[in-house]
PDB file of C-alpha atoms and ligand atoms in Angstrom:
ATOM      1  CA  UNK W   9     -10.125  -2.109 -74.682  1.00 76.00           C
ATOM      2  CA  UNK W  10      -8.123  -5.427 -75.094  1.00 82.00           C
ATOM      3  CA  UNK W  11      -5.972  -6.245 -72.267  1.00 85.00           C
ATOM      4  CA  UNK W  12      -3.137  -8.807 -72.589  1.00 85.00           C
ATOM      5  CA  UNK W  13      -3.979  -8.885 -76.484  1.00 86.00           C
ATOM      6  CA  UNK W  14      -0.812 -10.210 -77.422  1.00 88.00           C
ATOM      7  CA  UNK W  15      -0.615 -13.008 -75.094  1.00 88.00           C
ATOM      8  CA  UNK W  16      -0.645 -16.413 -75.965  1.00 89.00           C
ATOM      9  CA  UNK W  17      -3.558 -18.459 -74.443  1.00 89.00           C
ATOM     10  CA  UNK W  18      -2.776 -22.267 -73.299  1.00 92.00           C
ATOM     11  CA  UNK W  19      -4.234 -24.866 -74.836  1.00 94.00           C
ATOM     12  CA  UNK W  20      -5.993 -26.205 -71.235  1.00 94.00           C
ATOM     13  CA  UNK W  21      -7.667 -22.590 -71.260  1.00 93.00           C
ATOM     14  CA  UNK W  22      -8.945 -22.332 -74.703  1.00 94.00           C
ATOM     15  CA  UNK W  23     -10.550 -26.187 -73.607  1.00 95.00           C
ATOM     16  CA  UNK W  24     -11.744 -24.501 -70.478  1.00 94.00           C
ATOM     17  CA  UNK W  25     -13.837 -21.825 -72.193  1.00 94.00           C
ATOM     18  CA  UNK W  26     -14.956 -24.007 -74.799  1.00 96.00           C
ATOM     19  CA  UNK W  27     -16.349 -26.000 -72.121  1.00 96.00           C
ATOM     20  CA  UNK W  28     -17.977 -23.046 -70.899  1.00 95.00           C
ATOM     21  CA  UNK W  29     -19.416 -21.916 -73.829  1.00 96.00           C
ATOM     22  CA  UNK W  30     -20.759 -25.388 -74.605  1.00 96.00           C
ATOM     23  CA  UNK W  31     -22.996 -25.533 -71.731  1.00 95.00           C
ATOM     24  CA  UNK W  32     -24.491 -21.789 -72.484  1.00 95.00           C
ATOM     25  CA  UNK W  33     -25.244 -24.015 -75.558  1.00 95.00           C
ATOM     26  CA  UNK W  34     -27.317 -26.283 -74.046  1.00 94.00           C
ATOM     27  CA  UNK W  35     -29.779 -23.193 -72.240  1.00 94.00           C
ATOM     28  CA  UNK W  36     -27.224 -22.992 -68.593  1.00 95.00           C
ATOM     29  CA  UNK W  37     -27.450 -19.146 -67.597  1.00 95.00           C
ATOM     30  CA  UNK W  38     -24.278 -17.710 -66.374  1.00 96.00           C
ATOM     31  CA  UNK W  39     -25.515 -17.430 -63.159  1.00 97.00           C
ATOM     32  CA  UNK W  40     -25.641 -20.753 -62.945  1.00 96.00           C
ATOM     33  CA  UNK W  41     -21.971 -21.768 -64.623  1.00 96.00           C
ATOM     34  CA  UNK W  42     -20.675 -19.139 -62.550  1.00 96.00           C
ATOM     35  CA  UNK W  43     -22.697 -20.251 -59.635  1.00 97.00           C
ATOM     36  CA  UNK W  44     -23.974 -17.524 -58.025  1.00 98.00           C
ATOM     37  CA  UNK W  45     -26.683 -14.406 -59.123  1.00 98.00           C
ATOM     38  CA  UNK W  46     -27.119 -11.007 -58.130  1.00 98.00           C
ATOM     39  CA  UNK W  47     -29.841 -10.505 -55.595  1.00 98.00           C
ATOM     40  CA  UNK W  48     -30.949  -7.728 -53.908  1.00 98.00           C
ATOM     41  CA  UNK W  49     -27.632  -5.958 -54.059  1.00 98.00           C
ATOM     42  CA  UNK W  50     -25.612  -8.895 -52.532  1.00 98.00           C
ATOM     43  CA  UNK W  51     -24.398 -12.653 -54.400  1.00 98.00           C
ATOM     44  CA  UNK W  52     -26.256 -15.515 -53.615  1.00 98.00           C
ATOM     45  CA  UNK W  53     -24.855 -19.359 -54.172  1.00 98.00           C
ATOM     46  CA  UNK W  54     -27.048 -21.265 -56.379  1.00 98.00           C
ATOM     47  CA  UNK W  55     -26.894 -25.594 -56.387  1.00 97.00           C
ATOM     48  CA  UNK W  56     -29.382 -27.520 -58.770  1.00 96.00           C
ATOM     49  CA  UNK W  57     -32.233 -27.606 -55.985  1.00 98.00           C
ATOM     50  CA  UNK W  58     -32.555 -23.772 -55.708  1.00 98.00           C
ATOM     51  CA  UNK W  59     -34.665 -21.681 -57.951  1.00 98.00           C
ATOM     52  CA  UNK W  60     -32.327 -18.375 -59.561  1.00 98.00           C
ATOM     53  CA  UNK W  61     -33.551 -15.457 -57.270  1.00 98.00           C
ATOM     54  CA  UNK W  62     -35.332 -13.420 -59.994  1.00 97.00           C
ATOM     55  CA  UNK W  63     -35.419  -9.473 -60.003  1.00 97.00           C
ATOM     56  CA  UNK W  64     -38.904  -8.914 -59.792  1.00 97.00           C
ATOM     57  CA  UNK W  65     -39.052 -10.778 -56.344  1.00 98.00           C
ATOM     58  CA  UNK W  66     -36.745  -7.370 -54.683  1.00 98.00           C
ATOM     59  CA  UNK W  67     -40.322  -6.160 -54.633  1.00 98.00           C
ATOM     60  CA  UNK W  68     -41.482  -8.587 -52.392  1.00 98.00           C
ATOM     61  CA  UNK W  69     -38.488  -7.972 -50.086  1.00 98.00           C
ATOM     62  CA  UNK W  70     -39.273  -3.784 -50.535  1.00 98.00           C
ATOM     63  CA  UNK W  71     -42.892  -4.768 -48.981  1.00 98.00           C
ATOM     64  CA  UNK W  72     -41.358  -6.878 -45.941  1.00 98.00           C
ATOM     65  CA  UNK W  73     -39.074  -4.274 -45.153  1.00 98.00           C
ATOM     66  CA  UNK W  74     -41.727  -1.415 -44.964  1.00 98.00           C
ATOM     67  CA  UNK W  75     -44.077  -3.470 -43.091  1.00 98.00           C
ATOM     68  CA  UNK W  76     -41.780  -5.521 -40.540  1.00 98.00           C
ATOM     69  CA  UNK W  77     -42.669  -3.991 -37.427  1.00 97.00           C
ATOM     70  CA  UNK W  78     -39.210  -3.318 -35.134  1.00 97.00           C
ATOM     71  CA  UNK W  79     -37.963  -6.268 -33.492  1.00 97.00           C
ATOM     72  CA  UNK W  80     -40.349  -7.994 -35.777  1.00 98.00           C
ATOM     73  CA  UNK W  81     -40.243 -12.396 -36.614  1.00 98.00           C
ATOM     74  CA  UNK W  82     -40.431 -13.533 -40.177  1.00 98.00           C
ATOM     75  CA  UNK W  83     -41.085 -16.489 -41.611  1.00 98.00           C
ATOM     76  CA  UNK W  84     -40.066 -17.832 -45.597  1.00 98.00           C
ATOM     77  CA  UNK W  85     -41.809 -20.710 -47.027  1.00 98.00           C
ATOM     78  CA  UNK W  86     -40.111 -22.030 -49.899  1.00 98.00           C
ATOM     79  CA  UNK W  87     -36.510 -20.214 -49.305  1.00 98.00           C
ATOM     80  CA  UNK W  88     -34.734 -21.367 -52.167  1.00 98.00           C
ATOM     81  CA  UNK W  89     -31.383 -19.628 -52.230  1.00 98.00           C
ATOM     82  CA  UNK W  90     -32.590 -17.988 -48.610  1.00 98.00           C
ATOM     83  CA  UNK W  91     -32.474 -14.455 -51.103  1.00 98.00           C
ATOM     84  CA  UNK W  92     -35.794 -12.974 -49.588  1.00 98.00           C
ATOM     85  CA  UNK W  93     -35.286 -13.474 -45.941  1.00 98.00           C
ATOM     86  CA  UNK W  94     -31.293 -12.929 -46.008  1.00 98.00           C
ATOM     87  CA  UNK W  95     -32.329  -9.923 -47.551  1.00 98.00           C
ATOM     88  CA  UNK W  96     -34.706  -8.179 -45.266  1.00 98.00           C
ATOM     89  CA  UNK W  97     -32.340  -9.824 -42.236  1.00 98.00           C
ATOM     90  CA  UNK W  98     -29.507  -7.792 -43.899  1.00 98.00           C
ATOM     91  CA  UNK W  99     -30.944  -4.664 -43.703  1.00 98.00           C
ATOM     92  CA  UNK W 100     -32.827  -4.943 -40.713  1.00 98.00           C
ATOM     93  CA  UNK W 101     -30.516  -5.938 -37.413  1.00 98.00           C
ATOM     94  CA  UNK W 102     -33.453  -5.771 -34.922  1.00 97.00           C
ATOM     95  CA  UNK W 103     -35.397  -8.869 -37.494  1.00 98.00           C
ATOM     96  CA  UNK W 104     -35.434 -12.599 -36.673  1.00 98.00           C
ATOM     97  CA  UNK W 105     -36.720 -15.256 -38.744  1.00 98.00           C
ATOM     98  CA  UNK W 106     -37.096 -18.472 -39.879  1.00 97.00           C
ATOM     99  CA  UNK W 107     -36.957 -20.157 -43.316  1.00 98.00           C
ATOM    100  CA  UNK W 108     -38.026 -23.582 -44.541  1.00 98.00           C
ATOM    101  CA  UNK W 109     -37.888 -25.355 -47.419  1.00 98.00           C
ATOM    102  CA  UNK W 110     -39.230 -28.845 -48.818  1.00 98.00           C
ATOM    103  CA  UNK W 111     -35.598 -30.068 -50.365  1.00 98.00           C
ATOM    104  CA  UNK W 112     -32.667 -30.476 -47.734  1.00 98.00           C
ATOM    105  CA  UNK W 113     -30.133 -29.794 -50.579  1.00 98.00           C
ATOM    106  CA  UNK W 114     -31.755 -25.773 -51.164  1.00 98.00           C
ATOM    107  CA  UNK W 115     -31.602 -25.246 -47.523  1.00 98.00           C
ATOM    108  CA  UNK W 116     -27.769 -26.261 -47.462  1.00 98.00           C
ATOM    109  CA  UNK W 117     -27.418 -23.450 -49.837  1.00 98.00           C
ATOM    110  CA  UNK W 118     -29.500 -20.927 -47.815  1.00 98.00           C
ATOM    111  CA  UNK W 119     -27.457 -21.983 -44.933  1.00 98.00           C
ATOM    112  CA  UNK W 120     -24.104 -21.366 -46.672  1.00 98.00           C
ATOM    113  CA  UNK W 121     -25.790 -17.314 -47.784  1.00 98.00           C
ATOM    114  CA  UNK W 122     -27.118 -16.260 -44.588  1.00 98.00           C
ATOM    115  CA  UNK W 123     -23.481 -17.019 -43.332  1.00 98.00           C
ATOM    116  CA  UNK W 124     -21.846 -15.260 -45.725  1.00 98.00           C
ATOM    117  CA  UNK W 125     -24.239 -12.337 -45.567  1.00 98.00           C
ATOM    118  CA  UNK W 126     -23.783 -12.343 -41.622  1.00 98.00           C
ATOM    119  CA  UNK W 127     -27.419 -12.987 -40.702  1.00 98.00           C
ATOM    120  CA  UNK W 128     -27.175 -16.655 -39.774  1.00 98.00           C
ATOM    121  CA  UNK W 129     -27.562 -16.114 -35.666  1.00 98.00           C
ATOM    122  CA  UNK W 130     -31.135 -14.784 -36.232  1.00 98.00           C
ATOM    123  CA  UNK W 131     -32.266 -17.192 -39.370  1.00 98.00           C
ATOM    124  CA  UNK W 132     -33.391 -20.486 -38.573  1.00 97.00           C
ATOM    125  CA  UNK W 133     -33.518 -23.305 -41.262  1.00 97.00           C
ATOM    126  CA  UNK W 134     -36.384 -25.979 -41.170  1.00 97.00           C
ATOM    127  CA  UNK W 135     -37.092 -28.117 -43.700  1.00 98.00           C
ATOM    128  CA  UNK W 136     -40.091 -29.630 -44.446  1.00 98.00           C
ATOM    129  CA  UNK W 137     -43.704 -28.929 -45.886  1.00 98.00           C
ATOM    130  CA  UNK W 138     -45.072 -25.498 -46.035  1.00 97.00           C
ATOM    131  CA  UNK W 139     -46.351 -24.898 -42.270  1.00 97.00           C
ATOM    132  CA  UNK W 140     -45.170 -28.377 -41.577  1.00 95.00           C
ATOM    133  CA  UNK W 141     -42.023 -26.956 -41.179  1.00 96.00           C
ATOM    134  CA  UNK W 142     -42.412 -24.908 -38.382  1.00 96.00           C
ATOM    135  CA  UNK W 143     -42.339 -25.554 -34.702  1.00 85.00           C
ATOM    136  CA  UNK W 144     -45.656 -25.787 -32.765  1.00 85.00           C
ATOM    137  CA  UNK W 145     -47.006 -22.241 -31.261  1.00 83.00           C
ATOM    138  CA  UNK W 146     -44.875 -19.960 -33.135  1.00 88.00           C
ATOM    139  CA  UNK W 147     -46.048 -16.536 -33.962  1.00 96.00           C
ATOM    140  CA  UNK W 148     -44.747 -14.608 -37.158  1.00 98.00           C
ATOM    141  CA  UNK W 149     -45.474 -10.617 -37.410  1.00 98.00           C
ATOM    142  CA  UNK W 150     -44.974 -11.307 -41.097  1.00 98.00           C
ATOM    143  CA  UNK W 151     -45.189 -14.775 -43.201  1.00 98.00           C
ATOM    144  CA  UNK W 152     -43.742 -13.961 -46.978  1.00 98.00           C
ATOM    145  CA  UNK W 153     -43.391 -16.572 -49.536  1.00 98.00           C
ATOM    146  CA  UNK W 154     -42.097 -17.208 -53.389  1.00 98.00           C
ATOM    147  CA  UNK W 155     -44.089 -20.869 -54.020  1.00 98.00           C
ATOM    148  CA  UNK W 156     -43.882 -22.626 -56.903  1.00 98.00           C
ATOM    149  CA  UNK W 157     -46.897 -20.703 -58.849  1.00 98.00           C
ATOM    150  CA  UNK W 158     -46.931 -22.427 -62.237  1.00 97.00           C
ATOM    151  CA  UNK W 159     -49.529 -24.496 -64.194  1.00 96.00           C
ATOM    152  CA  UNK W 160     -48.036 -27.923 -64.308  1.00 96.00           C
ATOM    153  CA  UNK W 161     -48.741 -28.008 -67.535  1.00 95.00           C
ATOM    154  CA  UNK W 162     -47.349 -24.763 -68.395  1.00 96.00           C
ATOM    155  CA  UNK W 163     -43.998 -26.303 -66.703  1.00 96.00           C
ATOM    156  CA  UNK W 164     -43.107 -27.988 -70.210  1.00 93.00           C
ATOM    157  CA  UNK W 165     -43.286 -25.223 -72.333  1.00 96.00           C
ATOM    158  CA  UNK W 166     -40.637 -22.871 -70.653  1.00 96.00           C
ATOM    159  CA  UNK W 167     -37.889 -21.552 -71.903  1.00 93.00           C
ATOM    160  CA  UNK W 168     -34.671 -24.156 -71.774  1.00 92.00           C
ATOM    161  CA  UNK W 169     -32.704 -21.891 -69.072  1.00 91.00           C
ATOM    162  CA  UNK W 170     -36.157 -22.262 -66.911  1.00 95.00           C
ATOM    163  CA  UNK W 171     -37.468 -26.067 -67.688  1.00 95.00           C
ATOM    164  CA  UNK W 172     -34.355 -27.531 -67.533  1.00 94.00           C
ATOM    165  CA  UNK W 173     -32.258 -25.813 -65.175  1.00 95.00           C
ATOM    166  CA  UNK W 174     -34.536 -24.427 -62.301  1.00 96.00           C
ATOM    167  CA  UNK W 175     -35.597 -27.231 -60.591  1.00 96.00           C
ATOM    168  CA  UNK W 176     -39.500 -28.966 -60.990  1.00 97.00           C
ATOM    169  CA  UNK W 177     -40.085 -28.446 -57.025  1.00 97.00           C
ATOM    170  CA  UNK W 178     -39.859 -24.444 -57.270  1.00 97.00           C
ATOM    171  CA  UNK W 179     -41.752 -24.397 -60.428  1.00 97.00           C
ATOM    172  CA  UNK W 180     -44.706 -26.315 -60.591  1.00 97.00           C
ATOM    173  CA  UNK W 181     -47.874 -25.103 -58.818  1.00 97.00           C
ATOM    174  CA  UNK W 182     -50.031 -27.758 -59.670  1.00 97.00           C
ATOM    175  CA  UNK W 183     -52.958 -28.348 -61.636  1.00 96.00           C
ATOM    176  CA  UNK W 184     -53.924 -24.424 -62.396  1.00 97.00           C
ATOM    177  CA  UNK W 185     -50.783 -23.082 -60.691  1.00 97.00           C
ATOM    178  CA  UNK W 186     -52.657 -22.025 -57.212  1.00 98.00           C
ATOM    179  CA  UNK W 187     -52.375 -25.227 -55.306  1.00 98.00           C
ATOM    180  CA  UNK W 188     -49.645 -23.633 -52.706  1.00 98.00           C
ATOM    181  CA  UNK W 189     -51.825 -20.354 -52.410  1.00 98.00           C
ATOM    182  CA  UNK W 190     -54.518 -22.810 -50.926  1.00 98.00           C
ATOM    183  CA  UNK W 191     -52.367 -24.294 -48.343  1.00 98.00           C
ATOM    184  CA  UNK W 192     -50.937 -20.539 -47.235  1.00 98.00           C
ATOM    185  CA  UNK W 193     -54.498 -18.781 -47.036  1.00 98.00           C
ATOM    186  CA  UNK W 194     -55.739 -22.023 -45.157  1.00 97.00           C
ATOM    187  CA  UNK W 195     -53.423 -22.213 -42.824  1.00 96.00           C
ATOM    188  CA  UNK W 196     -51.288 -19.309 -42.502  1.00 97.00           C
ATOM    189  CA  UNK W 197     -53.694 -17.408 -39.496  1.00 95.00           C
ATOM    190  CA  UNK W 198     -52.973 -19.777 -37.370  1.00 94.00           C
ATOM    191  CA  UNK W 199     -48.736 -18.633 -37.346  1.00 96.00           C
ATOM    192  CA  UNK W 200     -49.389 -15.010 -37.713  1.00 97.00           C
ATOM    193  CA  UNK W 201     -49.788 -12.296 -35.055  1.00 96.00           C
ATOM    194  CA  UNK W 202     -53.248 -10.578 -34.388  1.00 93.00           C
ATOM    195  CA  UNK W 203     -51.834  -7.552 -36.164  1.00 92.00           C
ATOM    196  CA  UNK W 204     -49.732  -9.836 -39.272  1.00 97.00           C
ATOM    197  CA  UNK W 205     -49.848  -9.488 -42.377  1.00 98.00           C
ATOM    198  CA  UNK W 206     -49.031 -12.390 -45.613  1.00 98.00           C
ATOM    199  CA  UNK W 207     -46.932 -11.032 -48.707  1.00 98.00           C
ATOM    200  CA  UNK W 208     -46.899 -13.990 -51.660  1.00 98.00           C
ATOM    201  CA  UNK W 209     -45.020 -13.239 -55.202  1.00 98.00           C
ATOM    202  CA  UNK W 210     -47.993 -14.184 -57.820  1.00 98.00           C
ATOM    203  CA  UNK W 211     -47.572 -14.724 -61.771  1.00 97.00           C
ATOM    204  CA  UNK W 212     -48.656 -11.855 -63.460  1.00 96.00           C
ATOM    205  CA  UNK W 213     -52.363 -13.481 -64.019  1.00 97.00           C
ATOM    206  CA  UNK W 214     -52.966 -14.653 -60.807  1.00 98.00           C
ATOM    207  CA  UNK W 215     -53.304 -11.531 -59.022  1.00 98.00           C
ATOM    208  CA  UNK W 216     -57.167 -11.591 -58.737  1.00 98.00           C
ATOM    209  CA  UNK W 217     -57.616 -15.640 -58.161  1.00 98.00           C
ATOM    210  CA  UNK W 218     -55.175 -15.623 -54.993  1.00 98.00           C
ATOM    211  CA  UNK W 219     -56.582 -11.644 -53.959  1.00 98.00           C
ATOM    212  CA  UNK W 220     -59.938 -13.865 -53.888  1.00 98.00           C
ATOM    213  CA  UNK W 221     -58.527 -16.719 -52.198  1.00 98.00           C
ATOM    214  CA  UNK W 222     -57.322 -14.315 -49.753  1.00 98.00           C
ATOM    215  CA  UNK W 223     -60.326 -12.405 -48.970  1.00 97.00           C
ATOM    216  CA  UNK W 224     -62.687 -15.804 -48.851  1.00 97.00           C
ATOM    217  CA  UNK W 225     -60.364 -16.530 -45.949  1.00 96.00           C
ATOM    218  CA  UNK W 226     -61.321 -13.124 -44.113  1.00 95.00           C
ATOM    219  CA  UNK W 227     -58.298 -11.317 -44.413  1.00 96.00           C
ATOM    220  CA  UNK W 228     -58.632  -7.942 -45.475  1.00 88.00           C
ATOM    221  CA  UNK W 229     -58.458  -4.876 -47.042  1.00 95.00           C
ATOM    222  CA  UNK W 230     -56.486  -7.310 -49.525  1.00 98.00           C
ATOM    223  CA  UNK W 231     -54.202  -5.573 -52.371  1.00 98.00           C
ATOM    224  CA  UNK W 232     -52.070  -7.310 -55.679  1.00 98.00           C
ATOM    225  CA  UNK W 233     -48.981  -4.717 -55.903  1.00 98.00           C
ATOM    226  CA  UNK W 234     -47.388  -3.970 -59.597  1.00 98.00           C
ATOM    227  CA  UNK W 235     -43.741  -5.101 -60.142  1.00 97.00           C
ATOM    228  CA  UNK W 236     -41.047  -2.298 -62.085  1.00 95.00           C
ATOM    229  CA  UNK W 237     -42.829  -3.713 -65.468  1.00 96.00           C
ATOM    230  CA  UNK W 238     -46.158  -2.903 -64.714  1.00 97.00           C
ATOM    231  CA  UNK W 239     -47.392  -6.275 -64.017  1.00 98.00           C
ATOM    232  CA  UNK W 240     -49.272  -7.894 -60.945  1.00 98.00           C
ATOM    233  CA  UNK W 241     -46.394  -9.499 -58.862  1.00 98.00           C
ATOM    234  CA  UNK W 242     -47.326  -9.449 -54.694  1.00 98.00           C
ATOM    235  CA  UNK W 243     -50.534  -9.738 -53.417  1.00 98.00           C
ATOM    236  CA  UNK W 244     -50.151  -8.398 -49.696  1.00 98.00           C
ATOM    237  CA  UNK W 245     -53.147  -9.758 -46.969  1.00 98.00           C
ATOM    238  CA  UNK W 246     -53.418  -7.927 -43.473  1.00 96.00           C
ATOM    239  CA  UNK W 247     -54.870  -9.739 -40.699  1.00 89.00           C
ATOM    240  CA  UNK W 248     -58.106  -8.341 -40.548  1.00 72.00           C
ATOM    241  CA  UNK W 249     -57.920  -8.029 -36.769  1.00 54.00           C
ATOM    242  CA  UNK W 250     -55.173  -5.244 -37.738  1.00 42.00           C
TER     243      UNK W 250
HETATM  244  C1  SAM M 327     -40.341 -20.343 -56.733  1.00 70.81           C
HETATM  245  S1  SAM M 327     -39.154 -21.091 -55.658  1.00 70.81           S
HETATM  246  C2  SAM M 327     -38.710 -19.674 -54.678  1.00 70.81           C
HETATM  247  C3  SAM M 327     -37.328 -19.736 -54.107  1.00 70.81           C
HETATM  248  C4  SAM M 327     -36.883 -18.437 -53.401  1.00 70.81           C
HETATM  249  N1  SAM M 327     -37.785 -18.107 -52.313  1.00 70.81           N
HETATM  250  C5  SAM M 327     -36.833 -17.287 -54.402  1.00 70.81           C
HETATM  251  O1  SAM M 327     -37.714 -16.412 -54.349  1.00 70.81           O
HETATM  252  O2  SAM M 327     -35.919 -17.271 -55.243  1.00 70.81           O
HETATM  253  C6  SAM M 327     -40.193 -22.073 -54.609  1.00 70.81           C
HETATM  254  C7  SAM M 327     -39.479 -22.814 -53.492  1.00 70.81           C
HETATM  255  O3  SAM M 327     -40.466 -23.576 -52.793  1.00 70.81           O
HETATM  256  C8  SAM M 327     -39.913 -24.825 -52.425  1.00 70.81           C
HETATM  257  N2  SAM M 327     -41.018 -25.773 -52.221  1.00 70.81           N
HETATM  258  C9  SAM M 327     -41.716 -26.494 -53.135  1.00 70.81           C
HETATM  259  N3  SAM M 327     -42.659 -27.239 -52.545  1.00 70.81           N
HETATM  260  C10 SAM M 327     -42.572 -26.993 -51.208  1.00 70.81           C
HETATM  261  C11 SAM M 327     -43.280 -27.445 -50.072  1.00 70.81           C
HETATM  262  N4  SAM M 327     -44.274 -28.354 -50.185  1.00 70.81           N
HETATM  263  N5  SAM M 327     -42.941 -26.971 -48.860  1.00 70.81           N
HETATM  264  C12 SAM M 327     -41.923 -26.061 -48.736  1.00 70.81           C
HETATM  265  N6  SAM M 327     -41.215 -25.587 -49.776  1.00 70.81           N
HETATM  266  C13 SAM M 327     -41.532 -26.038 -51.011  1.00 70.81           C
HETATM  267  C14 SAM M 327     -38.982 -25.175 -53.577  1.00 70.81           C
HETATM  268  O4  SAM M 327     -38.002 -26.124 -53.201  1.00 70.81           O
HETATM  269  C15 SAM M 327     -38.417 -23.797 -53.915  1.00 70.81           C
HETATM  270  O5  SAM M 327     -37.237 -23.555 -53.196  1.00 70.81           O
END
């Protein structure tokens, strides 16, 4: 149904949607132009150093929110937009957490969501690398993390809206895409507690590499979860003291 049909529209908005429209041209998603996307049932603010929160990484918050013990401490690596831990945070009053990120100018995003979403009293922001990030002798009951999973040089042959739009930092895994992975399994028992447990979002081939990474570490029983399309998407790695 047409609203306003016969309406005349002014010059300065006809230039204005043009302008629009030109920049879907060059491979910008909506989300983007608009500047915000749909996450997990609430908006999150996008700038040019945060990846676009993708669907298939609800799952991920699903998991944390059926394992997060009550009065539980989580910890993001690689926040982004802040979508996974604002998430579980917003449906889970008794949660703290923290969430880190390498780039300064993602973080001042997060920042700006978990205000907006009313969670930013129990999410602290640290930025720096991976574990680097967070202070000495902390304990999470649950570390989750989105890393940067792809083959660097896989990176080049995205799609426009990806390559040129998300930014490098959130994409590129490194030589055969695991390179994060490595740093998590190594270090991550040393910020979990005796009973905690790692979720990581995978590519849908890399389900069996980081399961193995995983279980060469000694944690166990180790399991890569299916996203709504069928394909390998979390692999989830208990403590094996649990
Ligand atoms: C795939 S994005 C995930 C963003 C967000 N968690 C999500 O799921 O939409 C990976 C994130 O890791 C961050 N990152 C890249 N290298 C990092 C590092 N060495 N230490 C911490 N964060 C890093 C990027 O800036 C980016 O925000």
């Amino acid at each position: 149904m047409a609203l306003r049909e016969n309406e005349p529209v002014e010059a300065e908005a006809v230039e204005r949607i043009a302008a629009l429209m030109r920049r879907r041209l060059t491979g910008e998603s909506v989300a983007r132009i608009i500047g915000e996307r749909e996450f997990y049932g609430s908006a999150f603010a996008l700038n040019r150093a945060t990846l676009e929160p993708r669907p298939e990484t609800e799952l991920l918050v699903d998991m944390a929110l059926d394992v997060l013990p009550k009065g539980g401490r989580l910890l993001d690596m690689g926040t982004g937009t802040g979508c996974i831990p604002i998430s579980v945070l917003a449906n889970r009053a008794d949660a703290t957490g923290v969430a880190t990120d390498l780039s300064a100018e993602a973080l001042a995003a997060a920042r700006g969501n978990a205000e907006r979403h009313g969670v930013a009293d129990r999410l602290d922001f640290r930025q720096g690398s991976w574990f680097g990030a967070v202070a000495a002798a902390s304990r999470f009951n649950l570390i989750v993390s989105n890393p940067p999973y792809i083959n660097s040089a896989v990176v080049e042959t995205l799609s426009p809206e990806v390559r040129d739009f998300d930014p490098r930092l959130a994409l590129d895994g490194g030589p055969d895409g695991l390179a994060p992975y490595r740093i998590i399994v190594k270090e991550a028992g040393n910020w979990l507690q005796p009973d905690g447990r790692v979720l990581v979002e995978i590519g849908r081939d890399q389900g069996e590499a980081v399961a193995a990474l995983f279980r060469a570490a000694g944690f166990g029983p180790v399991a890569v979860h299916k996203d709504l399309n069928g394909l390998d998407r979390v692999v989830s790695a208990p403590c094996l003291t649990s």
